[in-house]
Each structure stands twice: as C-alpha cells, then as structure tokens.
PDB file of C-alpha atoms and ligand atoms in Angstrom:
ATOM      1  CA  MET A  11       0.431  19.426  -8.724  1.00 68.00           C
ATOM      2  CA  ALA A  12       3.398  17.166  -9.270  1.00 80.00           C
ATOM      3  CA  MET A  13       3.122  13.535 -10.282  1.00 92.00           C
ATOM      4  CA  GLU A  14       3.970  11.284  -7.361  1.00 98.00           C
ATOM      5  CA  ARG A  15       4.489   7.613  -6.629  1.00 98.00           C
ATOM      6  CA  THR A  16       3.228   5.742  -3.610  1.00 98.00           C
ATOM      7  CA  TYR A  17       3.840   2.298  -2.163  1.00 99.00           C
ATOM      8  CA  ILE A  18       0.620   0.350  -1.576  1.00 99.00           C
ATOM      9  CA  MET A  19       0.760  -3.129  -0.051  1.00 99.00           C
ATOM     10  CA  ILE A  20      -2.040  -5.616   0.441  1.00 99.00           C
ATOM     11  CA  LYS A  21      -1.310  -7.362   3.729  1.00 99.00           C
ATOM     12  CA  PRO A  22      -1.594 -11.159   4.267  1.00 99.00           C
ATOM     13  CA  ASP A  23      -5.250 -10.918   5.377  1.00 98.00           C
ATOM     14  CA  GLY A  24      -6.152  -9.025   2.190  1.00 98.00           C
ATOM     15  CA  VAL A  25      -4.447 -11.673   0.060  1.00 99.00           C
ATOM     16  CA  GLN A  26      -6.015 -14.572   1.992  1.00 98.00           C
ATOM     17  CA  ARG A  27      -9.464 -13.015   1.782  1.00 98.00           C
ATOM     18  CA  GLY A  28      -9.288 -12.627  -1.981  1.00 98.00           C
ATOM     19  CA  LEU A  29      -9.250  -8.817  -1.994  1.00 98.00           C
ATOM     20  CA  VAL A  30      -6.255  -8.321  -4.299  1.00 98.00           C
ATOM     21  CA  GLY A  31      -8.358  -7.752  -7.407  1.00 98.00           C
ATOM     22  CA  GLU A  32     -10.808  -5.452  -5.617  1.00 98.00           C
ATOM     23  CA  ILE A  33      -8.039  -3.224  -4.270  1.00 98.00           C
ATOM     24  CA  ILE A  34      -6.181  -3.062  -7.596  1.00 98.00           C
ATOM     25  CA  LYS A  35      -9.497  -2.254  -9.270  1.00 98.00           C
ATOM     26  CA  ARG A  36     -10.084   0.783  -7.055  1.00 98.00           C
ATOM     27  CA  PHE A  37      -6.709   2.335  -7.905  1.00 98.00           C
ATOM     28  CA  GLU A  38      -7.057   1.505 -11.602  1.00 98.00           C
ATOM     29  CA  GLN A  39     -10.566   2.894 -11.830  1.00 98.00           C
ATOM     30  CA  ARG A  40      -9.607   6.102 -10.044  1.00 98.00           C
ATOM     31  CA  GLY A  41      -7.147   6.684 -12.888  1.00 98.00           C
ATOM     32  CA  TYR A  42      -3.828   5.912 -11.216  1.00 98.00           C
ATOM     33  CA  LYS A  43      -1.120   4.140 -13.154  1.00 98.00           C
ATOM     34  CA  LEU A  44       0.432   0.877 -11.982  1.00 98.00           C
ATOM     35  CA  GLY A  45       4.234   1.088 -11.827  1.00 98.00           C
ATOM     36  CA  ALA A  46       5.087  -2.235 -10.192  1.00 98.00           C
ATOM     37  CA  LEU A  47       3.318  -5.306  -8.833  1.00 98.00           C
ATOM     38  CA  LYS A  48       4.376  -8.551  -7.170  1.00 98.00           C
ATOM     39  CA  LEU A  49       3.252 -11.214  -4.713  1.00 98.00           C
ATOM     40  CA  TYR A  50       5.935 -11.513  -2.060  1.00 98.00           C
ATOM     41  CA  GLN A  51       6.756 -13.362   1.142  1.00 98.00           C
ATOM     42  CA  ALA A  52       8.175 -10.729   3.497  1.00 98.00           C
ATOM     43  CA  ASN A  53      10.701 -11.601   6.201  1.00 98.00           C
ATOM     44  CA  GLU A  54      11.275  -9.997   9.615  1.00 97.00           C
ATOM     45  CA  ASP A  55      14.383  -8.155   8.482  1.00 98.00           C
ATOM     46  CA  LEU A  56      12.546  -6.289   5.751  1.00 98.00           C
ATOM     47  CA  LEU A  57       9.584  -5.547   8.018  1.00 98.00           C
ATOM     48  CA  ARG A  58      11.838  -4.135  10.731  1.00 97.00           C
ATOM     49  CA  LYS A  59      13.132  -1.691   8.117  1.00 98.00           C
ATOM     50  CA  HIS A  60       9.640  -0.943   6.795  1.00 98.00           C
ATOM     51  CA  TYR A  61       8.101  -0.408  10.249  1.00 97.00           C
ATOM     52  CA  GLY A  62      11.297   0.987  11.865  1.00 93.00           C
ATOM     53  CA  ASP A  63       9.451   3.717  13.749  1.00 92.00           C
ATOM     54  CA  LEU A  64       7.122   1.203  15.463  1.00 97.00           C
ATOM     55  CA  GLN A  65       9.720  -1.222  16.896  1.00 96.00           C
ATOM     56  CA  GLU A  66       9.157  -0.080  20.497  1.00 97.00           C
ATOM     57  CA  LYS A  67       5.353  -0.378  20.328  1.00 98.00           C
ATOM     58  CA  PRO A  68       3.719  -3.156  22.370  1.00 98.00           C
ATOM     59  CA  PHE A  69       1.917  -4.449  19.272  1.00 98.00           C
ATOM     60  CA  PHE A  70       5.118  -4.750  17.213  1.00 98.00           C
ATOM     61  CA  PRO A  71       5.737  -8.515  17.783  1.00 98.00           C
ATOM     62  CA  GLY A  72       2.135  -9.224  16.756  1.00 98.00           C
ATOM     63  CA  LEU A  73       2.530  -6.962  13.722  1.00 98.00           C
ATOM     64  CA  LEU A  74       5.641  -8.908  12.624  1.00 98.00           C
ATOM     65  CA  LYS A  75       3.841 -12.237  13.053  1.00 98.00           C
ATOM     66  CA  TYR A  76       0.838 -10.998  11.073  1.00 98.00           C
ATOM     67  CA  MET A  77       2.889  -9.477   8.271  1.00 98.00           C
ATOM     68  CA  THR A  78       4.999 -12.635   7.812  1.00 98.00           C
ATOM     69  CA  SER A  79       2.020 -15.017   8.080  1.00 98.00           C
ATOM     70  CA  GLY A  80       1.576 -15.245   4.295  1.00 98.00           C
ATOM     71  CA  PRO A  81       2.279 -13.400   1.079  1.00 98.00           C
ATOM     72  CA  VAL A  82       1.702  -9.686   0.642  1.00 99.00           C
ATOM     73  CA  THR A  83       1.013  -7.895  -2.641  1.00 99.00           C
ATOM     74  CA  CYS A  84       3.458  -5.050  -3.284  1.00 99.00           C
ATOM     75  CA  MET A  85       2.506  -2.237  -5.653  1.00 99.00           C
ATOM     76  CA  VAL A  86       3.671   1.123  -6.886  1.00 99.00           C
ATOM     77  CA  TRP A  87       0.914   3.495  -8.023  1.00 98.00           C
ATOM     78  CA  GLU A  88       1.604   6.762  -9.799  1.00 98.00           C
ATOM     79  CA  GLY A  89      -0.377   9.932 -10.361  1.00 98.00           C
ATOM     80  CA  GLU A  90      -1.240  13.401  -9.171  1.00 98.00           C
ATOM     81  CA  ASN A  91      -1.240  13.658  -5.372  1.00 97.00           C
ATOM     82  CA  VAL A  92      -1.390   9.847  -5.151  1.00 98.00           C
ATOM     83  CA  VAL A  93       0.303   9.655  -1.721  1.00 98.00           C
ATOM     84  CA  ARG A  94      -2.459  11.594   0.031  1.00 98.00           C
ATOM     85  CA  MET A  95      -5.270  10.262  -2.169  1.00 98.00           C
ATOM     86  CA  GLY A  96      -4.024   6.709  -1.634  1.00 98.00           C
ATOM     87  CA  ARG A  97      -4.200   7.145   2.151  1.00 98.00           C
ATOM     88  CA  GLN A  98      -7.689   8.557   1.739  1.00 98.00           C
ATOM     89  CA  MET A  99      -8.747   5.514  -0.313  1.00 98.00           C
ATOM     90  CA  LEU A 100      -7.327   3.181   2.360  1.00 98.00           C
ATOM     91  CA  GLY A 101      -9.127   4.884   5.257  1.00 98.00           C
ATOM     92  CA  GLU A 102      -7.933   5.413   8.827  1.00 98.00           C
ATOM     93  CA  THR A 103      -5.432   3.129  10.579  1.00 98.00           C
ATOM     94  CA  ASN A 104      -8.280   1.906  12.792  1.00 98.00           C
ATOM     95  CA  PRO A 105     -10.953   0.382  10.534  1.00 98.00           C
ATOM     96  CA  GLN A 106     -13.689   1.450  12.962  1.00 98.00           C
ATOM     97  CA  ALA A 107     -12.735   5.087  12.311  1.00 98.00           C
ATOM     98  CA  SER A 108     -12.731   4.476   8.541  1.00 98.00           C
ATOM     99  CA  ALA A 109     -15.623   5.729   6.453  1.00 98.00           C
ATOM    100  CA  PRO A 110     -17.618   3.282   4.351  1.00 98.00           C
ATOM    101  CA  GLY A 111     -16.313   3.553   0.809  1.00 98.00           C
ATOM    102  CA  THR A 112     -12.719   3.289   1.961  1.00 98.00           C
ATOM    103  CA  ILE A 113     -10.881  -0.031   1.681  1.00 98.00           C
ATOM    104  CA  ARG A 114     -10.486  -0.464   5.436  1.00 98.00           C
ATOM    105  CA  GLY A 115     -14.005   0.869   6.036  1.00 98.00           C
ATOM    106  CA  ASP A 116     -15.482  -1.640   3.618  1.00 98.00           C
ATOM    107  CA  PHE A 117     -13.436  -4.762   4.353  1.00 98.00           C
ATOM    108  CA  SER A 118     -12.027  -4.735   7.892  1.00 98.00           C
ATOM    109  CA  ILE A 119     -12.973  -4.372  11.558  1.00 98.00           C
ATOM    110  CA  VAL A 120      -9.834  -4.308  13.761  1.00 98.00           C
ATOM    111  CA  VAL A 121      -6.545  -2.395  13.552  1.00 98.00           C
ATOM    112  CA  GLY A 122      -4.429  -5.557  13.664  1.00 98.00           C
ATOM    113  CA  ARG A 123      -6.117  -6.885  10.494  1.00 98.00           C
ATOM    114  CA  ASN A 124      -6.524  -3.712   8.478  1.00 98.00           C
ATOM    115  CA  ILE A 125      -5.885  -5.222   5.016  1.00 98.00           C
ATOM    116  CA  CYS A 126      -3.563  -2.694   3.414  1.00 98.00           C
ATOM    117  CA  HIS A 127      -0.627  -0.323   3.758  1.00 98.00           C
ATOM    118  CA  GLY A 128      -0.077   3.044   2.080  1.00 98.00           C
ATOM    119  CA  SER A 129       2.893   5.413   2.316  1.00 98.00           C
ATOM    120  CA  ASP A 130       2.264   8.452   4.527  1.00 98.00           C
ATOM    121  CA  SER A 131       4.476  10.980   2.679  1.00 98.00           C
ATOM    122  CA  VAL A 132       6.342  11.407  -0.594  1.00 98.00           C
ATOM    123  CA  ALA A 133       9.626  10.818   1.235  1.00 98.00           C
ATOM    124  CA  SER A 134       8.477   7.589   2.875  1.00 98.00           C
ATOM    125  CA  ALA A 135       6.980   6.431  -0.436  1.00 98.00           C
ATOM    126  CA  GLU A 136      10.354   6.761  -2.172  1.00 98.00           C
ATOM    127  CA  LYS A 137      12.053   4.969   0.734  1.00 98.00           C
ATOM    128  CA  GLU A 138       9.484   2.148   0.755  1.00 98.00           C
ATOM    129  CA  ILE A 139       9.597   1.665  -3.036  1.00 98.00           C
ATOM    130  CA  LYS A 140      13.390   1.206  -2.791  1.00 98.00           C
ATOM    131  CA  LEU A 141      12.970  -1.180   0.123  1.00 98.00           C
ATOM    132  CA  TRP A 142      10.383  -3.481  -1.510  1.00 98.00           C
ATOM    133  CA  PHE A 143      11.400  -3.339  -5.183  1.00 98.00           C
ATOM    134  CA  ASP A 144      14.576  -3.663  -7.205  1.00 98.00           C
ATOM    135  CA  ASP A 145      15.021  -0.777  -9.668  1.00 97.00           C
ATOM    136  CA  ASN A 146      14.288  -3.035 -12.648  1.00 98.00           C
ATOM    137  CA  GLU A 147      10.927  -4.103 -11.197  1.00 98.00           C
ATOM    138  CA  VAL A 148       9.512  -0.580 -11.387  1.00 98.00           C
ATOM    139  CA  LEU A 149       8.526   0.214 -14.950  1.00 98.00           C
ATOM    140  CA  ALA A 150       8.063   3.476 -16.820  1.00 96.00           C
ATOM    141  CA  TRP A 151       5.436   3.056 -19.523  1.00 96.00           C
ATOM    142  CA  LYS A 152       3.081   5.254 -21.492  1.00 95.00           C
ATOM    143  CA  ASP A 153      -0.478   5.032 -20.219  1.00 94.00           C
ATOM    144  CA  HIS A 154      -2.948   5.487 -23.091  1.00 94.00           C
ATOM    145  CA  SER A 155      -5.647   6.876 -20.791  1.00 94.00           C
ATOM    146  CA  HIS A 156      -3.440   9.667 -19.399  1.00 95.00           C
ATOM    147  CA  ALA A 157      -4.997  12.241 -21.720  1.00 96.00           C
ATOM    148  CA  TRP A 158      -8.481  11.195 -20.534  1.00 97.00           C
ATOM    149  CA  VAL A 159      -7.698  11.315 -16.828  1.00 97.00           C
ATOM    150  CA  TYR A 160      -5.807  14.632 -16.732  1.00 97.00           C
ATOM    151  CA  GLU A 161      -6.484  18.012 -18.357  1.00 95.00           C
TER     152      GLU A 161
HETATM  153  P1  DAT B 242      -0.895   3.120   8.988  1.00 75.01           P
HETATM  154  O1  DAT B 242      -0.800   1.686   8.538  1.00 75.01           O
HETATM  155  O2  DAT B 242      -2.296   3.637   8.867  1.00 75.01           O
HETATM  156  O3  DAT B 242       0.144   4.014   8.352  1.00 75.01           O
HETATM  157  P2  DAT B 242       0.792   3.111  11.368  1.00 75.01           P
HETATM  158  O4  DAT B 242       1.931   3.413  10.447  1.00 75.01           O
HETATM  159  O5  DAT B 242       0.623   3.987  12.570  1.00 75.01           O
HETATM  160  O6  DAT B 242      -0.601   3.132  10.574  1.00 75.01           O
HETATM  161  O7  DAT B 242       0.876   1.627  11.878  1.00 75.01           O
HETATM  162  C1  DAT B 242       1.294   0.594  11.002  1.00 75.01           C
HETATM  163  C2  DAT B 242       0.452  -0.626  11.250  1.00 75.01           C
HETATM  164  O8  DAT B 242       0.680  -1.105  12.569  1.00 75.01           O
HETATM  165  C3  DAT B 242      -1.053  -0.418  11.170  1.00 75.01           C
HETATM  166  O9  DAT B 242      -1.539  -0.450   9.859  1.00 75.01           O
HETATM  167  C4  DAT B 242      -1.560  -1.562  11.978  1.00 75.01           C
HETATM  168  C5  DAT B 242      -0.513  -1.674  13.086  1.00 75.01           C
HETATM  169  N1  DAT B 242      -0.946  -0.923  14.257  1.00 75.01           N
HETATM  170  C6  DAT B 242      -0.888   0.418  14.448  1.00 75.01           C
HETATM  171  N2  DAT B 242      -1.397   0.759  15.641  1.00 75.01           N
HETATM  172  C7  DAT B 242      -1.776  -0.396  16.224  1.00 75.01           C
HETATM  173  C8  DAT B 242      -2.382  -0.742  17.473  1.00 75.01           C
HETATM  174  N3  DAT B 242      -2.680   0.190  18.380  1.00 75.01           N
HETATM  175  N4  DAT B 242      -2.622  -2.050  17.720  1.00 75.01           N
HETATM  176  C9  DAT B 242      -2.329  -3.015  16.824  1.00 75.01           C
HETATM  177  N5  DAT B 242      -1.745  -2.756  15.623  1.00 75.01           N
HETATM  178  C10 DAT B 242      -1.486  -1.476  15.338  1.00 75.01           C
HETATM  179 MG1   MG B 243       2.215   4.039   8.512  1.00 75.01          MG
END
C-alpha cells in the first residue's frame, strides 16, 4: 500500500468548540504523520474552489456563510491509506449516520455543523493540499516513530 497524503480541515464550529487538540490527537495517536498545520480565515473565493462541485446545491449559500464564520484549521496528514482511513475516522457526512467513535459521531448532530472535512480521494487530496497550502508550508521530515508504526 502506497503512502498517501490527505487534507483534513477542522471547520469553524470545531475551532470554536475547542476540538482542535482532540482531532489532532486522534490522527497523531493512530500513527499518521503531520505534514502541515495552520489556523486560517477562509474567504468565499477559496471555498468556491474547494466546494466547486456543490455550487448548485440549495445549501451552498449557508455552507459558505458557515465556512467563513471564523477560522478553520488546515492540516495535511500522511500515511498508508490515509485518505480512506481519514474519512473513516471523520464518519459520515450526516453526523446522525456516523458511528460513535468517529469524530462526527462523537461531537456533532447536524450535517450543517459537522466539524471537519476530509478529502474523498487521492486526486482530490492533492488538489486540496495545493489549494490550501503554499508549497513551502508542507514539510517533509523524518518521523522517529515510523519504524514502530509500520512493519
Ligand atoms: P463530506 O464533507 O462528507 O465530503 P460533501 O462533500 O458531500 O460531504 O459535502 C460537503 C459539506 O457540505 C458537508 O460536509 C456539509 C455540507 N453539506 C452536504 N450536504 C448537505 C446538506 N444536505 N445540507 C446541508 N449541508 C450539507
Ligand atoms: Mg466532500
């Protein structure tokens, strides 16, 4: 299985509710490696690019308002199969369909306040990482626990 990168973002409700540390902790403890991290105020332009496929949806104006209502926390996480595993850790889009033990299943109730974003494919992860980070913000570094996480 190839090493992958995914784009994980804690949405404004997750930041406001003090869940940044909890969410970082879950990815760290699983064994994934942090590649980039920043607190960021998103604007509509960037969000239209990020959520390009949803622009025609009736909830899109509300989604823009929500996502620009305060800072988000932008992260790159790296590791084996991290795109799919990251989505699994987040839970379903609708928190009420999310199992307990997932981030959305543990910390949220409605789809319009679902706490976090995770890339849905390797291709969208690479696109989203480029969109939210400059090249020099994403770091390559040697993780001392690599040999203890992987065979
Ligand atoms: P996901 O975030 O699980 O990848 P998505 O890409 O389909 O889900 O939608 C992006 C976000 O848009 C989602 O996290 C919350 C919002 N959203 C999706 N469907 C919605 C709906 N029916 N009503 C309100 N917001 C919705
Ligand atoms: Mg999505």
